[in-house]
Amino acid sequence: MIIKFKENRVRRAYLGGKRIDRFKGKEKPADGRYPEEWIASTATAFNPDMPKENEGLSELEDGTMFRDLLNNKPEKLLGKRLCEEYGAKQSILVKLLDSAERLVIQCHPTVPFAKEHFGSDFGKTECWYMLDTEPDACVYLGFKEGVTREQWKDLFDKQDIEGMLSCLHRFSVSPGDLWFIEGGVPHAIGAGCFMVELQEPSDLMVIPERTTPSGVILADVKLHGGLGFEKMFDCFIYEGRSEDETEKLYYRRAEKVLNGFSEIVGTDLTEKFSMKMLNVLGNFETDLGDSYAVCIVTDGEGTVLCEDQAFDIGKGSSFFITANSGKLSFSGNFSLVMCRP
């Protein structure tokens, strides 16, 4: 079964979103405070400065909450194996993210840290697949060698942003790049990045910058996530690496396969999720078995046939394929990103 959703833009403290508007073919695309689209989401956004009930949760086109549908039919939608492991909880979150400015430096918890300190079964290991970038776009990722907890906290106390950024590796990015970010690793997305983000399904983070580059002052609880200003520094893993080591560990670039799948995120990076690019030229068939998928069409147009139902798809469209959907038949000339647990 294929499920489609209403638009689900989520408020953030940074500016962006114009590329998402353009990607979806909207008239008068513009940047604003809704720079992310959460797709097939059962996770809620943590926006303590302007809380909104159910922000981040996806709705089907008929108005049904996706979370409610999963609670009613978990095994049918998610598959038996994943239900036995996670219950009725979806184990991934997929986003479109467009940054018109640099995001604040942040760090997400590992699963053990999240369980102990946030009461969550999920941390927030994530990855970024670049769809489009400005010529000078970059990301900051991982501590350089020699950075200590004391040094990092001192930079926070002084709000020495340039000092903090200088502790992280800076990498230029271009379309087709994949960067993987483990829980505990500090990072920041630079301006001019439009990406598919695949992650564990949480909005847990700590942030050492009190003010965003465009001047938004963040609430204290947004900075420490409820941990307090001393405990938040335990979320970071102070294992510095060289630039070459960091790139070798966290960077990948997929080779394009004509009329088939190419691997973007595989088991060499993580067991938490996977990402593939499907390029269709003519006709292609596959079967996902006892597993679900979240798909985003990145270019072209075509049709997908599932359980005797045909769906037209095109650039900017997204959909959820339930577990045990049987044979999927794709036709047309298009590319899509397929995210799976």
XYZ file of C-alpha atoms in Angstrom:
341
model
C 0.000 0.000 0.000
C 1.176 3.508 -0.792
C 0.326 6.410 1.535
C 0.554 10.093 0.641
C 0.549 13.019 3.048
C -0.385 16.648 3.417
C 2.448 19.157 3.418
C 4.145 19.157 6.819
C 6.420 22.190 7.150
C 8.025 22.632 10.557
C 9.095 25.843 12.259
C 12.772 26.245 13.091
C 14.940 29.094 14.387
C 16.936 29.415 11.161
C 15.947 30.873 7.789
C 15.350 28.741 4.710
C 12.748 26.878 2.688
C 12.925 28.597 -0.706
C 14.492 25.547 -2.332
C 11.776 23.305 -0.887
C 9.132 25.598 -2.425
C 10.969 25.505 -5.758
C 11.472 21.731 -5.540
C 7.706 21.296 -5.127
C 6.893 23.684 -7.972
C 5.318 26.416 -5.850
C 4.768 29.901 -7.164
C 6.828 32.651 -5.519
C 9.207 30.483 -3.494
C 10.529 32.297 -0.439
C 12.705 31.761 2.601
C 11.140 31.920 6.044
C 11.031 30.176 9.411
C 9.635 26.927 7.964
C 12.771 25.526 6.306
C 12.002 21.834 6.849
C 9.443 19.364 5.511
C 8.974 16.298 7.729
C 7.767 13.297 5.724
C 5.795 10.318 7.114
C 6.662 11.671 10.549
C 5.627 10.316 13.935
C 8.063 12.617 15.775
C 7.152 15.956 17.337
C 9.231 19.128 17.043
C 10.774 20.684 20.150
C 10.040 24.413 19.789
C 9.760 25.723 23.365
C 9.744 29.371 22.288
C 6.548 28.850 20.276
C 5.003 25.465 21.109
C 2.360 24.138 18.744
C 0.410 20.979 19.430
C 1.405 18.049 17.224
C 3.960 20.090 15.272
C 6.007 17.691 13.182
C 3.395 14.918 13.015
C 2.304 13.948 9.505
C -1.306 13.821 8.337
C -2.639 11.743 5.488
C -4.417 13.486 2.644
C -7.775 12.624 4.263
C -6.722 14.261 7.571
C -5.934 11.053 9.488
C -2.912 11.364 11.752
C -0.205 9.007 10.556
C 0.704 8.202 14.165
C -2.874 7.048 14.821
C -2.831 4.857 11.714
C 0.383 3.194 12.886
C -1.064 2.597 16.347
C -4.078 0.845 14.797
C -2.188 -1.290 12.248
C 1.486 -1.391 13.259
C 2.427 -4.794 11.870
C 0.616 -4.233 8.579
C 2.338 -0.901 7.966
C 5.764 -1.404 9.550
C 6.291 -5.148 9.243
C 6.479 -7.912 11.828
C 10.229 -7.742 12.440
C 10.292 -4.016 13.169
C 7.161 -4.200 15.316
C 8.799 -6.866 17.448
C 11.794 -4.542 17.912
C 10.108 -1.134 18.268
C 6.399 -1.793 18.761
C 4.178 0.683 16.904
C 7.012 3.190 16.681
C 8.542 4.157 13.375
C 12.332 3.990 13.705
C 13.300 6.673 11.158
C 12.462 10.279 10.348
C 12.920 11.731 6.861
C 13.139 15.449 6.129
C 13.744 17.920 3.370
C 15.952 20.675 4.803
C 16.962 23.959 3.171
C 19.372 26.331 4.897
C 19.476 29.992 3.849
C 21.804 30.654 6.787
C 24.170 28.589 8.862
C 22.417 26.495 11.485
C 23.656 26.809 15.050
C 26.203 24.286 16.250
C 24.440 21.345 17.854
C 24.922 17.835 19.142
C 22.445 14.961 19.393
C 22.448 12.141 21.936
C 23.470 8.559 21.402
C 20.850 5.918 22.178
C 22.320 5.097 25.633
C 22.475 8.797 26.552
C 18.923 9.390 25.261
C 17.551 6.472 27.269
C 19.249 7.567 30.488
C 18.715 11.319 30.313
C 15.760 11.926 27.952
C 13.693 8.787 28.536
C 13.763 8.090 24.792
C 14.313 4.801 22.964
C 15.969 6.759 20.157
C 18.935 9.076 19.962
C 19.497 11.198 16.873
C 22.144 9.735 14.637
C 21.533 11.289 11.220
C 22.838 11.743 7.682
C 22.630 14.429 5.012
C 22.287 13.726 1.278
C 22.871 16.912 -0.711
C 20.355 17.605 -3.484
C 21.519 21.141 -4.298
C 24.157 23.487 -2.909
C 25.445 27.006 -3.346
C 29.034 27.233 -4.662
C 30.425 28.148 -1.218
C 28.214 25.774 0.815
C 29.823 23.806 3.629
C 29.189 21.743 6.740
C 31.022 21.660 10.054
C 31.525 18.203 11.501
C 33.425 16.634 14.375
C 35.930 17.901 16.906
C 39.494 18.510 15.822
C 42.171 16.739 17.788
C 42.815 17.991 21.308
C 39.465 19.678 22.076
C 38.495 19.106 25.717
C 35.244 19.429 27.652
C 36.718 22.273 29.695
C 37.802 24.175 26.587
C 34.432 23.644 24.907
C 32.475 24.817 27.960
C 34.713 27.877 28.291
C 33.966 28.842 24.690
C 30.261 28.460 25.472
C 30.519 30.637 28.590
C 32.261 33.338 26.541
C 29.933 32.776 23.559
C 33.008 32.714 21.333
C 31.272 31.449 18.207
C 34.304 31.722 15.934
C 36.283 29.856 18.561
C 33.688 27.085 18.619
C 33.588 26.809 14.836
C 37.387 26.653 14.752
C 37.193 23.518 16.928
C 35.225 21.722 14.175
C 36.273 20.513 10.731
C 34.839 22.515 7.822
C 34.017 20.613 4.612
C 32.834 22.032 1.298
C 29.784 20.226 -0.090
C 28.234 19.641 -3.511
C 25.166 17.805 -4.871
C 25.436 14.053 -4.435
C 27.539 14.221 -1.271
C 26.515 12.154 1.759
C 27.640 13.062 5.273
C 26.930 10.804 8.245
C 26.704 12.184 11.803
C 26.783 9.871 14.812
C 25.160 10.785 18.098
C 27.584 12.724 20.283
C 29.371 14.378 17.333
C 29.086 18.212 17.153
C 28.088 19.673 13.804
C 26.528 22.593 11.945
C 24.976 22.843 8.485
C 26.206 25.851 6.535
C 24.128 28.216 4.425
C 23.155 27.144 0.916
C 22.480 23.423 1.559
C 19.343 21.678 0.291
C 19.215 18.065 1.409
C 17.368 14.922 2.326
C 18.027 14.270 6.005
C 17.518 10.739 7.329
C 17.744 10.232 11.078
C 16.464 8.498 14.167
C 12.947 9.785 14.984
C 13.583 12.429 17.623
C 14.190 16.175 17.943
C 16.664 15.818 20.816
C 19.673 18.106 20.836
C 21.894 20.452 22.805
C 23.066 23.777 21.375
C 26.071 25.843 22.553
C 25.057 29.028 20.660
C 22.618 31.353 22.409
C 21.773 33.335 19.266
C 21.325 32.196 15.654
C 23.338 33.888 12.878
C 20.230 35.923 11.917
C 19.706 37.121 15.487
C 17.081 34.807 17.002
C 17.725 34.399 20.736
C 17.169 30.796 21.797
C 15.433 29.866 25.048
C 17.663 28.297 27.699
C 15.714 25.046 27.567
C 16.285 24.896 23.801
C 20.024 25.088 24.476
C 20.273 22.393 27.125
C 17.172 20.378 26.188
C 16.088 20.117 29.817
C 19.434 18.692 30.983
C 20.735 21.898 32.539
C 23.807 23.849 31.467
C 26.305 21.566 33.210
C 24.882 18.232 32.107
C 24.449 19.282 28.469
C 28.204 19.070 27.931
C 28.088 15.347 28.697
C 26.140 14.871 25.458
C 29.266 15.658 23.396
C 31.812 12.920 22.740
C 35.275 14.472 22.990
C 37.100 12.231 20.533
C 38.991 14.513 18.208
C 40.099 13.279 14.797
C 42.148 14.631 11.934
C 40.382 16.058 8.895
C 41.328 13.045 6.778
C 40.096 10.596 9.433
C 36.800 12.482 9.798
C 36.181 12.551 6.053
C 37.057 8.882 5.637
C 34.725 7.926 8.476
C 31.688 10.072 7.624
C 31.742 10.941 3.893
C 30.365 8.852 1.039
C 29.422 9.464 -2.591
C 27.209 6.994 -4.439
C 27.844 5.793 -7.958
C 24.764 6.221 -10.147
C 23.206 2.993 -11.445
C 21.012 3.161 -14.539
C 17.605 1.571 -14.040
C 18.357 0.278 -10.567
C 19.397 1.049 -7.000
C 22.618 2.688 -5.926
C 23.583 2.641 -2.255
C 23.951 5.973 -0.463
C 23.913 4.812 3.174
C 24.797 1.195 3.828
C 25.775 -1.059 6.699
C 29.364 0.186 6.530
C 28.023 3.397 8.111
C 25.157 2.256 10.337
C 22.636 -0.449 11.161
C 20.023 2.166 12.168
C 18.783 3.010 8.658
C 19.603 2.829 4.959
C 19.266 5.124 1.969
C 19.325 4.242 -1.713
C 18.855 6.148 -4.954
C 16.537 4.498 -7.480
C 17.014 5.622 -11.075
C 14.268 4.444 -13.429
C 14.587 4.616 -17.182
C 11.679 2.727 -18.674
C 10.493 0.001 -16.292
C 11.788 -1.432 -13.028
C 10.368 -3.888 -10.488
C 11.275 -4.610 -6.872
C 9.834 -6.068 -3.648
C 10.664 -4.570 -0.246
C 9.513 -7.620 1.696
C 8.656 -7.207 5.383
C 9.884 -3.608 5.564
C 8.571 -0.127 4.818
C 10.125 2.805 2.931
C 9.828 6.580 2.702
C 10.436 7.896 -0.822
C 11.154 11.342 -2.280
C 11.198 11.888 -6.055
C 14.174 14.115 -6.819
C 13.818 14.462 -10.599
C 11.631 13.467 -13.541
C 8.222 11.836 -13.488
C 6.561 8.466 -13.822
C 4.201 5.963 -12.243
C 4.381 3.403 -9.461
C 2.027 0.399 -9.397
C 1.380 -1.162 -5.981
C -1.305 -3.700 -5.114
C -3.138 -2.969 -8.400
C -3.216 0.775 -7.690
C -1.300 3.194 -9.927
C 0.100 6.449 -8.579
C 1.572 9.274 -10.625
C 4.803 10.641 -9.167
C 7.021 13.567 -10.088
C 9.789 15.808 -8.840
C 9.014 16.957 -5.293
C 6.458 14.264 -4.502
C 6.890 11.927 -1.549
C 5.128 8.814 -0.283
C 5.273 5.930 2.199
C 5.358 2.293 1.059
C 3.981 -0.076 3.693
C 5.642 -3.377 4.566
C 4.626 -6.488 2.623
C 3.293 -4.486 -0.304
C 4.486 -7.142 -2.717
C 5.775 -6.350 -6.167
C 6.306 -2.663 -6.919
C 6.366 -1.693 -10.588
C 7.963 1.629 -11.540
C 7.789 3.169 -14.992
C 8.915 6.463 -16.479
C 12.096 8.509 -16.348
C 12.860 9.666 -12.812
C 15.061 9.379 -9.750
C 13.960 8.934 -6.151
C 15.608 8.643 -2.755
C 14.363 5.629 -0.804
C 14.865 5.654 2.986
C 14.366 2.470 4.997
C 14.930 1.261 8.573
